[in-house]
Amino acid sequence: MTSSTTSSSSSILRSELEDLVALFEVTSTDTPTPDAEREAALEHPKFGTVFTDHMARISWRQADGWVNRRIEKYGPLQLDPATAVLHYAQEIFEGMKAYKHADGSVWTFRPEENAARFARSAHRLALPALSVDDFIGSITALVRTDLAWVPGGEDSSLYLRPFMFASEPFLGVRPAAEVEYLVIASPVGPYFAGGVRPVSIWVSEDYHRAGPGGTGAAKCGGNYAASLLPQVEAQQHGCDQVCFLDSTTNSYLEELGGMNVFVVMADGSVHTPELTGSILEGVTRSSILRLVADQGREVVERRIPLAELVAGLGDGSVREVFACGTAAVVTPIGRLAGGTFDSKVADGEPGELTMAIRTELTDIQYGRAADRHGWMRRLA
Ligand SMILES: *Cc1c(COP(=O)(O)O)cnc(C)c1O
């Protein structure tokens, strides 16, 4: 094991990366997807429906630590019905993308940030910490094995889903002594087929996704389970997605079920809810804060009252609202509705800064613009 990669800000040298990848024993599938079938799947990949031929895997046993680093055939897991995760939801995950550049090289975006967040999520869910080295080594080994699955089309990428769960079969409330870590990969096309379209948001005043001292800052499946019913309610109100408020006062904006939220004021300043412990710290969020500050704009992380936002939409002091996350990058919000209001954001069309930030970020990710912050890491 190399020792220089423990902090989230340090990057892994290419020579070290080769050593990390070499720790993974590759057992190739005996039933690879035929080339024609894979190429057809890569032409119009639908998010999260098609998976590559292999998966990365590491097992953890309390007595031995992380063992058996491997790349194996993608396929179903056999689980005892008493497997702890099925009962007590001790599970975390990450989401990132591998991007193919014009010269055929394959890159990912700020993976050390995902690795650090994965370790924070593991801590909160009483799961064992996986090192940054194993996190980066596993995604690199998988992408190299399934390189033919990285799509080259515009706004296409290979979505990477690292996750960890309590695999020990037992009924009892304590941290599991057996844990599995896996990475699966799914080719994805443009999130908005046919052009970026503003979404409508239902602000839920009946449900919350997280509370003080809860798991809101951890990327865990349980948070998503809690967001499904409010999401259905949003759709019943004719909206695409749900936005949550803080659970203490039911008055400040937090975030969507899986995306952070930004507000652009008429004076050009950019505001986003501050991290209070119940909001997930998005890598896209922190990157946008940096890019916007680089433009010389005022960026403000603060508590944003829903009432202020609704009033600002009415009097024109709020000009744009958008959501952000790895999957959809930047999503314009064209309408906000709730129990007592239904407001268009400006003229309801994608905002100018929203679209400019989206372009700036994707240009860096796809290698079309200089990576001046050193955010990109080459995988293959
Ligand atoms: C993953 C996630 C985000 C976005 O994080 P990124 O690192 O930008 O992809 C935002 N909110 C929640 C609840 C999430 O799970």
Coordinates of C-alpha atoms and ligand atoms in Angstrom, one line a residue:
M1 CA 0.0 0.0 0.0
T2 CA 1.2 3.5 -0.8
S3 CA 0.9 5.9 2.0
S4 CA 0.9 9.3 0.4
T5 CA -2.8 9.3 -0.6
T6 CA -4.7 9.5 2.6
S7 CA -5.7 13.1 2.5
S8 CA -8.6 14.1 0.2
S9 CA -6.6 16.9 -1.4
S10 CA -3.6 14.8 -2.5
S11 CA -3.7 13.1 -5.9
I12 CA -2.4 9.7 -6.7
L13 CA 0.7 9.6 -9.0
R14 CA 0.4 7.5 -12.1
S15 CA 3.1 5.1 -11.0
E16 CA 1.2 4.6 -7.7
L17 CA -2.0 4.1 -9.6
E18 CA -0.5 1.1 -11.5
D19 CA 0.3 -0.5 -8.1
L20 CA -3.2 0.1 -6.8
V21 CA -4.8 -1.4 -9.9
A22 CA -2.4 -4.4 -9.8
L23 CA -3.9 -5.4 -6.4
F24 CA -7.1 -6.4 -8.2
E25 CA -7.2 -10.0 -9.6
V26 CA -9.1 -10.0 -12.8
T27 CA -11.3 -13.0 -13.7
S28 CA -12.9 -12.3 -17.0
T29 CA -16.5 -13.2 -17.8
D30 CA -17.1 -16.4 -19.7
T31 CA -20.1 -14.9 -21.4
P32 CA -19.1 -11.4 -22.6
T33 CA -21.7 -9.3 -24.3
P34 CA -21.4 -9.7 -28.1
D35 CA -19.8 -6.6 -29.7
A36 CA -23.0 -5.8 -31.7
E37 CA -25.2 -5.9 -28.7
R38 CA -22.8 -3.7 -26.7
E39 CA -22.6 -1.2 -29.5
A40 CA -26.4 -1.1 -29.8
A41 CA -26.6 -0.5 -26.0
L42 CA -24.0 2.3 -26.2
E43 CA -26.0 4.1 -28.9
H44 CA -29.0 5.1 -26.7
P45 CA -28.1 4.2 -23.2
K46 CA -30.9 4.8 -20.7
F47 CA -29.8 5.8 -17.2
G48 CA -29.1 2.8 -15.0
T49 CA -30.7 0.1 -17.1
V50 CA -27.7 -1.6 -18.8
F51 CA -24.6 -2.7 -17.0
T52 CA -21.1 -3.6 -18.1
D53 CA -19.7 -7.2 -18.2
H54 CA -17.7 -6.9 -14.9
M55 CA -17.8 -5.5 -11.4
A56 CA -15.1 -4.6 -8.8
R57 CA -15.4 -6.2 -5.4
I58 CA -13.6 -6.2 -2.0
S59 CA -14.7 -8.1 1.0
W60 CA -14.3 -7.0 4.7
R61 CA -14.2 -9.3 7.7
Q62 CA -13.8 -7.9 11.1
A63 CA -10.9 -10.1 11.9
D64 CA -9.0 -9.6 8.6
G65 CA -10.0 -6.1 7.3
W66 CA -10.4 -5.6 3.5
V67 CA -9.4 -8.7 1.6
N68 CA -9.8 -10.3 -1.8
R69 CA -9.6 -7.4 -4.2
R70 CA -11.0 -8.6 -7.5
I71 CA -12.7 -7.8 -10.8
E72 CA -15.3 -10.5 -11.6
K73 CA -18.2 -11.2 -13.9
Y74 CA -21.2 -8.9 -13.3
G75 CA -24.1 -10.8 -12.0
P76 CA -26.6 -11.5 -9.2
L77 CA -25.4 -11.7 -5.6
Q78 CA -26.6 -14.6 -3.5
L79 CA -27.8 -13.4 -0.1
D80 CA -29.0 -15.2 3.0
P81 CA -32.5 -13.9 3.8
A82 CA -31.1 -12.7 7.2
T83 CA -28.5 -10.5 5.5
A84 CA -28.3 -7.5 7.8
V85 CA -28.7 -4.8 5.0
L86 CA -32.1 -6.2 4.1
H87 CA -33.4 -5.5 7.6
Y88 CA -31.5 -2.5 9.0
A89 CA -30.3 -0.7 5.8
Q90 CA -26.6 -0.5 6.8
E91 CA -25.6 0.7 3.3
I92 CA -23.8 3.6 1.5
F93 CA -23.0 4.5 -2.1
E94 CA -21.3 6.9 -4.4
G95 CA -22.0 8.2 -7.9
M96 CA -19.4 9.4 -10.4
K97 CA -18.7 9.2 -14.2
A98 CA -15.9 8.2 -16.5
Y99 CA -15.7 10.6 -19.5
K100 CA -14.1 9.7 -22.9
H101 CA -12.0 12.6 -24.3
A102 CA -11.5 13.3 -28.0
D103 CA -8.1 11.4 -28.1
G104 CA -9.7 8.3 -26.6
S105 CA -8.3 8.7 -23.1
V106 CA -10.8 8.1 -20.2
W107 CA -11.0 10.4 -17.2
T108 CA -13.0 11.0 -14.0
F109 CA -13.7 14.1 -12.0
R110 CA -12.4 14.8 -8.5
P111 CA -12.5 11.1 -7.4
E112 CA -10.6 11.9 -4.2
E113 CA -13.7 14.0 -3.1
N114 CA -16.0 11.0 -3.7
A115 CA -13.5 8.7 -1.8
A116 CA -13.5 11.1 1.1
R117 CA -17.3 11.4 1.2
F118 CA -17.6 7.6 1.0
A119 CA -15.3 7.4 4.1
R120 CA -17.5 10.0 5.9
S121 CA -20.7 8.1 5.0
A122 CA -19.1 4.8 6.1
H123 CA -18.3 6.4 9.5
R124 CA -21.9 7.6 10.0
L125 CA -23.4 4.2 9.1
A126 CA -20.8 2.4 11.3
L127 CA -19.3 0.7 8.2
P128 CA -15.6 0.1 7.9
A129 CA -13.5 2.8 6.2
L130 CA -12.3 2.0 2.7
S131 CA -9.0 3.8 1.8
V132 CA -8.8 6.4 -0.9
D133 CA -6.3 4.0 -2.6
D134 CA -8.8 1.1 -2.7
F135 CA -11.6 3.4 -3.9
I136 CA -9.5 4.8 -6.8
G137 CA -7.9 1.5 -7.5
S138 CA -11.2 -0.3 -7.8
I139 CA -12.8 2.2 -10.2
T140 CA -9.7 2.3 -12.3
A141 CA -9.4 -1.5 -12.5
L142 CA -13.1 -1.8 -13.5
V143 CA -13.0 1.0 -16.1
R144 CA -9.8 -0.6 -17.7
T145 CA -11.5 -4.0 -17.8
D146 CA -14.7 -2.7 -19.4
L147 CA -13.1 0.1 -21.4
A148 CA -15.1 -0.9 -24.5
W149 CA -18.2 0.2 -22.5
V150 CA -17.2 3.8 -22.1
P151 CA -19.5 5.7 -24.6
G152 CA -17.9 8.3 -26.8
G153 CA -21.1 10.3 -27.8
E154 CA -21.8 13.9 -26.8
D155 CA -22.7 14.1 -23.1
S156 CA -22.4 10.4 -22.7
S157 CA -20.3 8.7 -20.0
L158 CA -19.9 5.5 -18.0
Y159 CA -21.7 6.0 -14.7
L160 CA -19.8 4.4 -11.8
R161 CA -21.7 3.2 -8.7
P162 CA -19.4 2.2 -5.8
F163 CA -21.4 0.9 -2.8
M164 CA -20.9 -0.9 0.5
F165 CA -23.4 -2.9 2.5
A166 CA -23.7 -5.1 5.6
S167 CA -23.5 -8.7 4.2
E168 CA -23.4 -10.6 7.5
P169 CA -26.5 -12.9 8.0
F170 CA -27.9 -12.1 11.4
L171 CA -30.8 -10.4 13.0
G172 CA -29.6 -8.1 15.7
V173 CA -28.9 -4.4 16.0
R174 CA -25.1 -3.9 15.9
P175 CA -22.7 -3.1 13.1
A176 CA -22.1 -6.1 10.8
A177 CA -18.9 -8.0 11.1
E178 CA -19.0 -8.8 7.3
V179 CA -19.3 -6.2 4.7
E180 CA -19.0 -6.2 0.9
Y181 CA -17.8 -3.3 -1.3
L182 CA -18.6 -3.3 -5.0
V183 CA -18.4 -1.1 -8.0
I184 CA -20.8 -1.5 -10.9
A185 CA -20.9 0.6 -14.1
S186 CA -23.6 1.7 -16.5
P187 CA -23.2 3.5 -19.8
V188 CA -25.4 6.7 -19.8
G189 CA -26.4 9.1 -22.6
P190 CA -27.4 12.7 -22.2
Y191 CA -29.7 13.2 -19.2
F192 CA -31.9 15.5 -21.2
A193 CA -32.6 13.7 -24.5
G194 CA -33.5 16.4 -27.0
G195 CA -32.0 19.4 -25.1
V196 CA -31.9 20.7 -21.6
R197 CA -35.5 21.3 -20.3
P198 CA -36.4 23.1 -17.1
V199 CA -37.9 20.9 -14.4
S200 CA -40.7 21.8 -12.0
I201 CA -40.3 21.4 -8.2
W202 CA -42.8 20.6 -5.5
V203 CA -41.6 22.0 -2.1
S204 CA -42.7 19.4 0.5
E205 CA -44.0 20.9 3.8
D206 CA -45.2 17.5 5.0
Y207 CA -42.1 15.4 4.8
H208 CA -38.3 15.8 5.5
R209 CA -35.4 13.8 4.1
A210 CA -33.1 14.4 7.1
G211 CA -33.0 16.0 10.5
P212 CA -30.3 17.3 13.0
G213 CA -28.0 14.5 14.0
G214 CA -29.5 12.2 11.4
T215 CA -28.0 10.8 8.2
G216 CA -28.7 13.7 5.8
A217 CA -25.0 14.4 5.2
A218 CA -24.3 10.7 4.4
K219 CA -24.9 9.2 1.0
C220 CA -27.0 6.2 2.1
G221 CA -29.9 4.3 0.6
G222 CA -32.1 5.0 3.6
N223 CA -32.2 8.7 2.8
Y224 CA -33.5 7.8 -0.7
A225 CA -36.1 5.4 0.8
A226 CA -37.4 8.3 2.9
S227 CA -37.6 10.6 -0.2
L228 CA -39.7 8.2 -2.4
L229 CA -43.2 9.0 -1.0
P230 CA -42.7 12.8 -1.1
Q231 CA -41.4 12.3 -4.7
V232 CA -44.6 10.5 -5.6
E233 CA -46.6 13.3 -3.9
A234 CA -44.6 15.9 -6.0
Q235 CA -45.7 14.0 -9.2
Q236 CA -49.3 13.9 -8.0
H237 CA -49.1 17.7 -7.8
G238 CA -47.8 17.8 -11.4
C239 CA -44.2 18.4 -10.5
D240 CA -41.1 16.5 -11.6
Q241 CA -39.1 16.5 -8.4
V242 CA -39.4 17.3 -4.7
C243 CA -37.4 19.9 -2.7
F244 CA -37.1 19.5 1.1
L245 CA -37.1 22.1 3.9
D246 CA -35.2 21.9 7.2
S247 CA -37.0 19.7 9.7
T248 CA -36.6 22.0 12.7
T249 CA -38.4 25.1 11.4
N250 CA -39.9 23.8 8.1
S251 CA -38.9 27.1 6.5
Y252 CA -35.4 26.9 5.0
L253 CA -34.5 25.3 1.7
E254 CA -32.4 22.2 2.0
E255 CA -32.1 20.2 -1.3
L256 CA -33.8 17.8 -3.7
G257 CA -33.9 14.0 -3.1
G258 CA -30.6 13.6 -4.9
M259 CA -29.4 17.1 -6.0
N260 CA -28.3 20.3 -4.4
V261 CA -30.0 23.6 -5.2
F262 CA -28.8 27.1 -6.2
V263 CA -30.5 30.5 -6.5
V264 CA -29.2 33.3 -8.7
M265 CA -30.2 36.8 -7.7
A266 CA -30.9 39.8 -10.0
D267 CA -27.7 41.4 -8.7
G268 CA -25.7 38.5 -10.1
S269 CA -24.9 36.9 -6.7
V270 CA -25.2 33.2 -6.3
H271 CA -26.7 31.6 -3.2
T272 CA -27.0 28.0 -2.0
P273 CA -28.1 26.5 1.3
E274 CA -25.2 26.2 3.8
L275 CA -24.2 22.8 5.0
T276 CA -26.0 22.3 8.3
G277 CA -25.4 18.6 8.7
S278 CA -28.6 17.5 7.1
I279 CA -27.6 18.4 3.5
L280 CA -25.5 16.2 1.3
E281 CA -22.2 17.9 0.3
G282 CA -22.3 17.5 -3.5
V283 CA -19.0 17.5 -5.5
T284 CA -20.9 19.3 -8.2
R285 CA -22.1 21.9 -5.6
S286 CA -18.5 22.6 -4.4
S287 CA -17.2 22.8 -8.0
I288 CA -19.9 25.3 -9.0
L289 CA -19.1 27.4 -5.9
R290 CA -15.5 27.5 -7.1
L291 CA -16.3 28.3 -10.8
V292 CA -18.8 31.0 -9.9
A293 CA -16.3 32.6 -7.5
D294 CA -13.7 32.5 -10.3
Q295 CA -16.0 34.7 -12.3
G296 CA -15.7 37.3 -9.6
R297 CA -19.3 36.9 -8.5
E298 CA -20.4 37.0 -4.9
V299 CA -21.2 33.5 -3.7
V300 CA -23.1 33.0 -0.5
E301 CA -23.7 29.9 1.5
R302 CA -26.5 30.6 4.0
R303 CA -29.9 29.6 5.2
I304 CA -32.4 30.5 2.5
P305 CA -36.0 31.0 3.7
L306 CA -38.6 29.5 1.4
A307 CA -40.7 32.7 2.0
E308 CA -37.8 34.9 0.7
L309 CA -37.4 32.7 -2.4
V310 CA -41.1 32.8 -3.2
A311 CA -41.2 36.6 -2.7
G312 CA -38.1 37.0 -4.8
L313 CA -39.7 35.0 -7.7
G314 CA -42.7 37.4 -7.5
D315 CA -40.8 40.7 -7.4
G316 CA -38.0 39.7 -9.8
S317 CA -35.1 39.8 -7.3
V318 CA -34.6 36.0 -7.9
R319 CA -33.5 35.5 -11.5
E320 CA -32.6 31.8 -11.8
V321 CA -32.9 28.6 -9.8
F322 CA -31.1 25.4 -10.6
A323 CA -30.3 22.0 -9.2
C324 CA -27.0 20.1 -9.5
G325 CA -25.5 16.7 -9.1
T326 CA -23.3 14.2 -11.0
A327 CA -26.1 12.5 -12.9
A328 CA -27.8 15.5 -14.5
V329 CA -24.9 18.0 -13.9
V330 CA -26.9 21.2 -13.8
T331 CA -30.7 21.2 -14.2
P332 CA -32.6 24.5 -14.6
I333 CA -35.7 24.8 -12.4
G334 CA -38.6 26.6 -14.2
R335 CA -41.3 26.4 -11.7
L336 CA -41.6 26.1 -7.9
A337 CA -44.9 25.0 -6.3
G338 CA -46.1 24.2 -2.8
G339 CA -49.2 24.2 -0.6
T340 CA -49.7 28.0 -0.8
F341 CA -47.8 29.1 -3.9
D342 CA -47.1 28.2 -7.6
S343 CA -44.4 30.4 -9.1
K344 CA -42.6 30.5 -12.4
V345 CA -38.9 31.2 -12.3
A346 CA -38.4 34.3 -14.5
D347 CA -40.0 33.3 -17.9
G348 CA -39.7 29.6 -17.1
E349 CA -36.9 29.0 -19.5
P350 CA -33.3 27.9 -18.6
G351 CA -31.4 30.8 -17.0
E352 CA -28.3 32.3 -18.7
L353 CA -25.9 31.6 -15.8
T354 CA -27.4 28.2 -15.2
M355 CA -26.6 27.2 -18.8
A356 CA -23.2 28.9 -18.8
I357 CA -22.1 27.0 -15.6
R358 CA -23.4 23.7 -17.1
T359 CA -21.3 24.3 -20.2
E360 CA -18.2 25.4 -18.2
L361 CA -18.3 22.3 -16.0
T362 CA -19.0 19.7 -18.8
D363 CA -16.3 21.3 -21.0
I364 CA -13.8 20.6 -18.2
Q365 CA -15.1 17.1 -17.7
Y366 CA -15.0 16.2 -21.4
G367 CA -11.6 17.8 -21.9
R368 CA -12.9 20.6 -24.1
A369 CA -11.6 23.3 -21.7
A370 CA -8.4 23.7 -19.6
D371 CA -8.6 21.9 -16.3
R372 CA -7.2 24.8 -14.3
H373 CA -8.1 23.5 -10.9
G374 CA -6.5 20.0 -11.5
W375 CA -9.8 18.3 -11.0
M376 CA -9.5 15.6 -13.7
R377 CA -7.8 12.2 -13.1
R378 CA -6.9 9.9 -16.0
L379 CA -8.2 6.3 -15.6
A380 CA -7.1 4.8 -18.9
Ligands
LIG1 C1 -25.4 12.5 -4.5 C2 -26.3 13.6 -4.0 C3 -26.1 14.9 -4.4 C4 -25.2 15.4 -5.4 O1 -23.8 15.1 -5.2 P1 -22.8 15.1 -6.3 O2 -21.5 14.8 -5.6 O3 -22.8 16.5 -6.9 O4 -23.2 14.1 -7.3 C5 -26.9 15.8 -3.7 N1 -27.9 15.5 -2.8 C6 -28.0 14.2 -2.4 C7 -29.0 13.8 -1.4 C8 -27.2 13.2 -3.0 O5 -27.4 11.9 -2.6

